[in-house]
Short mmCIF file of C-alpha atoms in Angstrom, two decimals:
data_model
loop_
_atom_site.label_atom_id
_atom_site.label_comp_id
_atom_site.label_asym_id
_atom_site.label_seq_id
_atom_site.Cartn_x
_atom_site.Cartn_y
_atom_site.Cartn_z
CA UNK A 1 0.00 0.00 0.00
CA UNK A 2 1.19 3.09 -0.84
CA UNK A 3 0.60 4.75 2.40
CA UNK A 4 2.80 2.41 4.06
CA UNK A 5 6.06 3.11 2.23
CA UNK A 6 6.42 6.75 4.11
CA UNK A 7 5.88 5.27 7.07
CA UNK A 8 8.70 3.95 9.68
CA UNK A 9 8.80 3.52 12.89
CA UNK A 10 12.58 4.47 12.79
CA UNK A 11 11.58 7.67 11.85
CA UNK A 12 8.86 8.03 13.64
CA UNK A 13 6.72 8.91 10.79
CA UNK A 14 3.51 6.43 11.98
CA UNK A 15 0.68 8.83 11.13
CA UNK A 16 -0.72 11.54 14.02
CA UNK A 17 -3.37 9.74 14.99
CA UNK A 18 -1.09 6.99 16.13
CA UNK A 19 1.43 9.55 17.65
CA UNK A 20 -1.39 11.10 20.20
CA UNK A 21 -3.08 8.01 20.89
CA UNK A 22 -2.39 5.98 23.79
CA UNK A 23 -0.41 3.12 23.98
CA UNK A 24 -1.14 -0.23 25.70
CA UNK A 25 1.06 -2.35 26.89
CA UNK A 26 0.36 -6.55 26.47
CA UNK A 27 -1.30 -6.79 30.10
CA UNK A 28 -3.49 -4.01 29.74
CA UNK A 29 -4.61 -5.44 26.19
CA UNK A 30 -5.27 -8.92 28.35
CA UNK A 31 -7.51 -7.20 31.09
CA UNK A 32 -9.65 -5.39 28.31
CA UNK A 33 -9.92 -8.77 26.01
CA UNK A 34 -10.61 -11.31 29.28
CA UNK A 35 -13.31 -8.34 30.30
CA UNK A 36 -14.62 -8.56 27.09
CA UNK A 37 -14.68 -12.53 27.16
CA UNK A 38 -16.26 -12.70 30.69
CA UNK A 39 -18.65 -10.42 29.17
CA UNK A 40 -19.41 -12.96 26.66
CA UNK A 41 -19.15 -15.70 28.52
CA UNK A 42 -22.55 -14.49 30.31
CA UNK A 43 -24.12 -14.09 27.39
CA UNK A 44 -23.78 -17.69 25.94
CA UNK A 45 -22.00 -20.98 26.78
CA UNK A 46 -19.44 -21.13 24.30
CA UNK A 47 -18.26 -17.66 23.74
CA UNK A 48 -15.37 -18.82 21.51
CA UNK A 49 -17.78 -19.68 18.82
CA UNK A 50 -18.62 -16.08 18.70
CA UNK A 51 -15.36 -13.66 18.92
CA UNK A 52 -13.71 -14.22 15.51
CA UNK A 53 -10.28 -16.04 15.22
CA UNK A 54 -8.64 -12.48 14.95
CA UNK A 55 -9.47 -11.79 18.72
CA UNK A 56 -8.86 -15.42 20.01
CA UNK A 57 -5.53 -15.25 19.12
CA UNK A 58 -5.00 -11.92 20.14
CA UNK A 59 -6.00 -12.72 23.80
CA UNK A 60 -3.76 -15.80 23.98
CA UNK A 61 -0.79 -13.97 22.73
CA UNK A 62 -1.50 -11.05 25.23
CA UNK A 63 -1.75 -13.37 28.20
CA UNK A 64 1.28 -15.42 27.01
CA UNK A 65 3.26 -12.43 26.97
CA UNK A 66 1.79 -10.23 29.55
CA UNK A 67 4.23 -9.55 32.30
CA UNK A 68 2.17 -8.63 34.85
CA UNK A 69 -0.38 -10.52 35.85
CA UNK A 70 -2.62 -9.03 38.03
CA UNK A 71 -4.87 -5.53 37.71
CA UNK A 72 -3.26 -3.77 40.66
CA UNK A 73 0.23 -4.29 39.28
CA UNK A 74 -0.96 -3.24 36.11
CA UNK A 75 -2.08 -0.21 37.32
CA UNK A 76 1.00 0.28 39.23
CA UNK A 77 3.04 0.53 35.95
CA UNK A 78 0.96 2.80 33.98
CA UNK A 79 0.82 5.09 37.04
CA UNK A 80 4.27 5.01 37.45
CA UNK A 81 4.70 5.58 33.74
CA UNK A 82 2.91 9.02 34.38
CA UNK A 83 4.71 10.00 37.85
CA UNK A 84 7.90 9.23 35.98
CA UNK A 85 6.51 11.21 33.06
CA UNK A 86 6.35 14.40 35.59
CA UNK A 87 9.43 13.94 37.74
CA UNK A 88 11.39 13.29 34.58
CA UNK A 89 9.93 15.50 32.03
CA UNK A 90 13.06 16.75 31.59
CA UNK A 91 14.10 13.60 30.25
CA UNK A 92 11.31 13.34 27.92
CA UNK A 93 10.45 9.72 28.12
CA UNK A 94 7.72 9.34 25.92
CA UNK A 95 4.80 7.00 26.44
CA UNK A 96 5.93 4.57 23.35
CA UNK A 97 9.32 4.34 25.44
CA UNK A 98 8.33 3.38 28.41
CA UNK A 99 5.63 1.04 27.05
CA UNK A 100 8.13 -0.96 25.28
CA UNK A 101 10.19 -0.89 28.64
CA UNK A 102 7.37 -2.32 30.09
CA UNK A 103 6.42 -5.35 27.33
CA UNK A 104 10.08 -6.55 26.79
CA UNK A 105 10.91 -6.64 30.59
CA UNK A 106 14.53 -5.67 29.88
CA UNK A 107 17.03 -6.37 32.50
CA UNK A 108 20.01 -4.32 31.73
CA UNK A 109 19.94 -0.53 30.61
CA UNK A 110 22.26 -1.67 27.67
CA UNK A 111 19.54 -3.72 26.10
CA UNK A 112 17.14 -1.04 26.67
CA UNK A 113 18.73 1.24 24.91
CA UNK A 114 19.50 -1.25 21.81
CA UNK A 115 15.38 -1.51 21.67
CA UNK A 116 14.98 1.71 21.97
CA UNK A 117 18.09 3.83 20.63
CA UNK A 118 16.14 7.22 21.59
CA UNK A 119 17.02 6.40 25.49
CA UNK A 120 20.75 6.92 24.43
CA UNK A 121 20.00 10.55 22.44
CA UNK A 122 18.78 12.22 25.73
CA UNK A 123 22.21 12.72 27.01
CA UNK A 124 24.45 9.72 27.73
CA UNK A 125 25.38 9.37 31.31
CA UNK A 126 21.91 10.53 32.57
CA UNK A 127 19.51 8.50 30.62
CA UNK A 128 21.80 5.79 31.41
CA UNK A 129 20.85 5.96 35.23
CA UNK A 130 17.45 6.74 34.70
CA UNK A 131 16.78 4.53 32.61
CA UNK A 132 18.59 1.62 35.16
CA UNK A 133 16.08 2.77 37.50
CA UNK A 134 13.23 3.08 36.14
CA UNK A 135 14.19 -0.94 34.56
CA UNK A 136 14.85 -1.96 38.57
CA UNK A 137 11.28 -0.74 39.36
CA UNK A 138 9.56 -2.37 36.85
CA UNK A 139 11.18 -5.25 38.04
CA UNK A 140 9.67 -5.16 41.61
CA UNK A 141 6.97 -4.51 40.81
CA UNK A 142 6.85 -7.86 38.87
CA UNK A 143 8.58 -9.47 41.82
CA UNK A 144 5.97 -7.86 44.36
CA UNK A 145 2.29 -8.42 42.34
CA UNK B 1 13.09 11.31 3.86
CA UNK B 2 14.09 8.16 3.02
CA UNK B 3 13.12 4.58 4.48
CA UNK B 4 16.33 3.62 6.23
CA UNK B 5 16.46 -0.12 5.25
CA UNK B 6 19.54 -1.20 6.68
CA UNK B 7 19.58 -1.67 10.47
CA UNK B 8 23.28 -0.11 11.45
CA UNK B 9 22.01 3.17 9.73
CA UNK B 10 19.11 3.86 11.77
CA UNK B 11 18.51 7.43 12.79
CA UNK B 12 19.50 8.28 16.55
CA UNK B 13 16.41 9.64 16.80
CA UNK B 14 14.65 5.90 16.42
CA UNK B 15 11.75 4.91 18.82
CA UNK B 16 9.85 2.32 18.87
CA UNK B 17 5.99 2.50 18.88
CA UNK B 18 4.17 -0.21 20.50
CA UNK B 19 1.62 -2.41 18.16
CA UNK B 20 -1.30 -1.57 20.65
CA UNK B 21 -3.22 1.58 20.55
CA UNK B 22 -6.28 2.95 22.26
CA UNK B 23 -7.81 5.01 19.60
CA UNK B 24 -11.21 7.02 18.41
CA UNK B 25 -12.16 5.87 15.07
CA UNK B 26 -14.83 7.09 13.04
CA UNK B 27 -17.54 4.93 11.03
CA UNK B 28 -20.53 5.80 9.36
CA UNK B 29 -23.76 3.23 10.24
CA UNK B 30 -26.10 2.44 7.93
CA UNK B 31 -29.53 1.54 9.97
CA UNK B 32 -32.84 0.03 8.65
CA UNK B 33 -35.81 2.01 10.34
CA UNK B 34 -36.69 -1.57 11.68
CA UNK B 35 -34.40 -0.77 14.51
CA UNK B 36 -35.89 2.51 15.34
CA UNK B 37 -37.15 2.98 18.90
CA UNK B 38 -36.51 2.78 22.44
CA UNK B 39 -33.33 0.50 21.42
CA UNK B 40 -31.94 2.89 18.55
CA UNK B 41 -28.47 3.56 20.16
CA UNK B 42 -27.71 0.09 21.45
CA UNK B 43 -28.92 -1.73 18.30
CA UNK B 44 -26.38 0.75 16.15
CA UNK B 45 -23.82 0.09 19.08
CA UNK B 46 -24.26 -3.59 18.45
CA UNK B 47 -24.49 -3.13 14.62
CA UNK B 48 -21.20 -1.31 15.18
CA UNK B 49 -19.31 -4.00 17.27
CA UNK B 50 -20.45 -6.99 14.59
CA UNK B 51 -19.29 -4.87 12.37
CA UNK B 52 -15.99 -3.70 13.15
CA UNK B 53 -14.61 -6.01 16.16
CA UNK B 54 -11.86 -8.65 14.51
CA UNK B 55 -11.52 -6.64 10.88
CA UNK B 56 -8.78 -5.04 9.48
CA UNK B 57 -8.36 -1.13 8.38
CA UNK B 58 -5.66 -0.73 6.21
CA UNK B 59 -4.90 2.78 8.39
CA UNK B 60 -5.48 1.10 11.56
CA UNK B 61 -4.59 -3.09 11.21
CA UNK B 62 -6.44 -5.10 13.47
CA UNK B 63 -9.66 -3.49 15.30
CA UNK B 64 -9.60 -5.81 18.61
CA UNK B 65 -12.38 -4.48 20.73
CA UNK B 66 -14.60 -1.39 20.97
CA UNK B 67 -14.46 -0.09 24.40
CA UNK B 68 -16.50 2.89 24.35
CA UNK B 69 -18.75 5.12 21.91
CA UNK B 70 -17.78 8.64 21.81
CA UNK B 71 -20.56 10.12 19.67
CA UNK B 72 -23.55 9.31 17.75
CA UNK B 73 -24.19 11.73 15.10
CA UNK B 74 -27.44 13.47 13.36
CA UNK B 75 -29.03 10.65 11.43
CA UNK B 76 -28.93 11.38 7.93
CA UNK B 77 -31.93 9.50 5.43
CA UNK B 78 -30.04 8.71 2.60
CA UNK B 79 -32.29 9.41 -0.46
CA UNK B 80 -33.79 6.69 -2.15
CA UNK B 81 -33.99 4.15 0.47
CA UNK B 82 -35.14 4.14 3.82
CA UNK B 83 -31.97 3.35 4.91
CA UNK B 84 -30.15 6.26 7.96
CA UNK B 85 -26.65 6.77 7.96
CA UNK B 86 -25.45 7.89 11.79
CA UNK B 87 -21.93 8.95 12.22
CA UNK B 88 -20.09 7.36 15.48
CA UNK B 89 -17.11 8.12 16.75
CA UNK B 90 -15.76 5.06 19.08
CA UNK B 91 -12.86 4.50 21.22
CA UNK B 92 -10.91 1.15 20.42
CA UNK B 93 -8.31 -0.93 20.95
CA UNK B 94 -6.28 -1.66 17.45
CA UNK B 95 -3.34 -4.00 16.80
CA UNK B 96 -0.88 -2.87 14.28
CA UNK B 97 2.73 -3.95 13.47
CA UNK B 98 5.61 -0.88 12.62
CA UNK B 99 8.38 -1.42 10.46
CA UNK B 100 11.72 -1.10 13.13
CA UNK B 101 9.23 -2.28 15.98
CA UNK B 102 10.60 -4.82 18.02
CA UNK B 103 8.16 -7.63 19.35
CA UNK B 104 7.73 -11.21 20.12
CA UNK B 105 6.41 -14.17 19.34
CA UNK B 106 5.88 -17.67 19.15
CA UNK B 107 7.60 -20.27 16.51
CA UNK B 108 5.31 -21.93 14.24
CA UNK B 109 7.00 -23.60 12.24
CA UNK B 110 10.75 -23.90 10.77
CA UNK B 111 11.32 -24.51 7.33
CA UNK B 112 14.60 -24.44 5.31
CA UNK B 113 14.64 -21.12 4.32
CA UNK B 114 13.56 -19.52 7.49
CA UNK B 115 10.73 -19.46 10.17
CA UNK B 116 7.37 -18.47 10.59
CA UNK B 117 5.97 -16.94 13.90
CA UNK B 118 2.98 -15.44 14.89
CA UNK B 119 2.52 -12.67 17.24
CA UNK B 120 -1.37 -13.03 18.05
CA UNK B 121 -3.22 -12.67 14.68
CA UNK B 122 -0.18 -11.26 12.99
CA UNK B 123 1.54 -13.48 10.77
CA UNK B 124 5.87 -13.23 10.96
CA UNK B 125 8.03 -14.71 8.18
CA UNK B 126 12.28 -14.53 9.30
CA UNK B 127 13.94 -15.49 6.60
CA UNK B 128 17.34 -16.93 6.96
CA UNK B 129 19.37 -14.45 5.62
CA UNK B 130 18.05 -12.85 8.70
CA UNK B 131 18.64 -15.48 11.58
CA UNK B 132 22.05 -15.20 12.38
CA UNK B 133 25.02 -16.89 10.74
CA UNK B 134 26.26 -19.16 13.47
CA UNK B 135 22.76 -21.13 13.63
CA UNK B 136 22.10 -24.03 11.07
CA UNK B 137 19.01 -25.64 9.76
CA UNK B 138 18.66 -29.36 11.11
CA UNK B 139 15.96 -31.29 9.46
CA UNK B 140 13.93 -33.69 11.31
CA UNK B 141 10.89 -34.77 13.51
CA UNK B 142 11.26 -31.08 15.23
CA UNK B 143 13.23 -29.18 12.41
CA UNK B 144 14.95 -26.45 14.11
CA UNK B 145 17.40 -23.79 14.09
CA UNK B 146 20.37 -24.71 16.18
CA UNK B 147 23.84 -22.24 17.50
CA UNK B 148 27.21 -23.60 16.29
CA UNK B 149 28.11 -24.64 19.40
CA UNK B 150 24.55 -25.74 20.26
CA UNK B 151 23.81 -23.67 23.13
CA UNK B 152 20.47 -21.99 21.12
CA UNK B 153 17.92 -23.79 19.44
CA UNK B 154 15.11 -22.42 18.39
CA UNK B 155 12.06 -24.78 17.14
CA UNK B 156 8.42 -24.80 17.06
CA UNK B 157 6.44 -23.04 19.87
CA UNK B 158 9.59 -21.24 21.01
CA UNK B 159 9.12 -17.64 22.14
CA UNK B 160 11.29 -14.96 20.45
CA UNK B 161 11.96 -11.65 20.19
CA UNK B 162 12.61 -10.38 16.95
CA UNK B 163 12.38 -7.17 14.60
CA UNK B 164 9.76 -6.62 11.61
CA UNK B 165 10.87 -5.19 8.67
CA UNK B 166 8.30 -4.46 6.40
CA UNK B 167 4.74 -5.95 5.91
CA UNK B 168 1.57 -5.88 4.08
CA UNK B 169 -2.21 -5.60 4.85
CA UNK B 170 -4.54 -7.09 3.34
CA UNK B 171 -8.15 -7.64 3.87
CA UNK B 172 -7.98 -11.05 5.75
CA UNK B 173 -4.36 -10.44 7.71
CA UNK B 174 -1.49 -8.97 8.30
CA UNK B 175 1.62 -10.42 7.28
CA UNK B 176 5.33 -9.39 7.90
CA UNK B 177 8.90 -10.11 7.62
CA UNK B 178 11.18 -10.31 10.45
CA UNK B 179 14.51 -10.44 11.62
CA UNK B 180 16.45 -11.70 14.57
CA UNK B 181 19.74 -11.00 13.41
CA UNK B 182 20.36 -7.79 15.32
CA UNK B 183 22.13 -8.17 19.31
CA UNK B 184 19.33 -8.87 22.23
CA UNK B 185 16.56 -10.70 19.45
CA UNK B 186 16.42 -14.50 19.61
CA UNK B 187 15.45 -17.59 21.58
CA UNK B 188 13.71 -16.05 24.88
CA UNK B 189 14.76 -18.70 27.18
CA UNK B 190 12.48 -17.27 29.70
CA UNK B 191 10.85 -13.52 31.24
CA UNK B 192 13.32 -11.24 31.23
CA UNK B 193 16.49 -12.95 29.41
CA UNK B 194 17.16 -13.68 25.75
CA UNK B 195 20.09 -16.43 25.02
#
């Protein structure tokens, strides 16, 4: 498709619509699909009959790779994404960032910053230690839900 | 501005969106007066989640689940039939993959000249030019990819984390190519580690 070819994630060029919205990370995805299949659940017996192969597979793939696994540690994340977001603005994390923080459930700032090259840009020795800290909290958390 | 294709030349400036956005899209429903009454809004809403929940936009990739209506417009007769188009604006969860975006998946099968994955509904070919030198093809029962020195092998229903480089949308599915040549993509061995 045409429209495809200009766009790049390396560049960031991904359409505006996709750079304001709001980005989910894999366990929030899960609690909105399992919702959704309780939901349906109610309605009928066999539920899986009626959400279409597109949205099965989704919600497998979401709770296979969904770190956390519980709401309240999910919600601890995306909050701390946004208290991070104000003690840091300087640092400019932006949501994308720290949602892909988040899904890959790096260890080491090194491989953070090979996912997401950006990290390095925001001067070195700074982002460096941030971004160490902000991949040790994620971590508890995980260890703590 | 030009599509950087080769991975060591990426821009500093890289970032990588995730696949999963929350996002208002806008449709316009067609309604037969049948469903006029009391029920109007929640037969369009339900008209609208048949509709649009497991499709594919070729803007937007996979439409997972609506979670919200923002607006319901002005019904507008359309002339001609007794058909009324209503505008809705709806919040929703879509799926789509980025060229550069880093993601995994799980192994579906491993042929000679690469391996397919699949990251939920999103098809993943890696070809092997793109799985790294040191790991071989070895046919068999399980074919599989395996290191030189046979610490890594990577075979059906493995997890990895790997890179897409381009793909295309078409009306039934997504389908891209992949690589997990780069440092950090491969074999996940398990949370938090890749071999």
């Amino acid at each position: 498709m045409s429209g495809e070819e200009e766009e790049n994630a390396a560049e960031l060029k991904i359409g505006d619509e996709f750079l304001k919205a709001k980005c989910l990370m894999n366990c929030e995805v899960s609690l909105i699909l399992e919702h959704k299949y309780e939901q349906l659940q109610q309605v009928s017996e066999d539920p899986m009959n009626q959400v279409s192969q597109v949205i099965e597979k989704s919600l497998q793939y979401v709770k296979r790779f969904s770190r956390y696994k519980n709401p309240d540690a999910v919600r601890q994340v995306r909050e701390y994404h946004l208290s991070f977001h104000r003690i840091l603005s300087r640092h400019q994390f932006t949501e994308f960032e720290l949602c892909v923080l988040g899904n890959l459930c790096l260890e080491t700032a090194k491989e953070a910053v090979a996912m997401v090259p950006s990290l390095k840009t925001k001067g070195s020795a700074h982002s460096n230690k941030a971004t160490e800290n902000i991949l040790n909290d994620l971590s508890l958390v995980k260890r703590f839900e | 501005m030009n599509v950087a294709s080769e991975t060591e030349v990426r821009g500093e400036r890289e970032k990588r969106p995730e696949m999963f956005f929350h996002i208002v899209l806008e449709r316009n429903m067609q309604l037969h007066p049948r469903f006029f009454g009391q029920n109007l809004r929640e037969n369009l809403v339900s008209k609208l989640i048949k509709d649009v929940e497991g499709t594919i936009s070729g803007r937007h990739g996979f439409v997972l689940a609506v979670t919200g209506i923002e607006s319901v417009g002005k019904g507008l007769i359309r002339d001609g039939t007794p058909f009324v188009t209503f505008p809705v604006k709806y919040r929703c969860v879509v799926f789509r993959p980025f060229e550069g975006e880093v993601l995994e998946a799980v192994v579906t099968r491993v042929v000679q000249h690469g391996l397919f994955a699949e990251a939920g509904p999103l098809k993943i070919f890696v070809s092997n030019h793109c799985i790294p030198d040191d790991m071989e093809y070895q046919t068999g029962d399980m074919p599989n990819y395996t290191k030189s020195d046979g610490s890594v092998r990577i075979q059906k229903d493995c997890e990895v984390r790997l890179k897409i480089f381009g793909f295309s949308i078409d009306a039934t599915e997504i389908s891209c190519v992949g690589s997990i040549k780069e440092r950090f993509l491969g074999l996940i061995t398990d949370p938090g580690a890749v071999a």
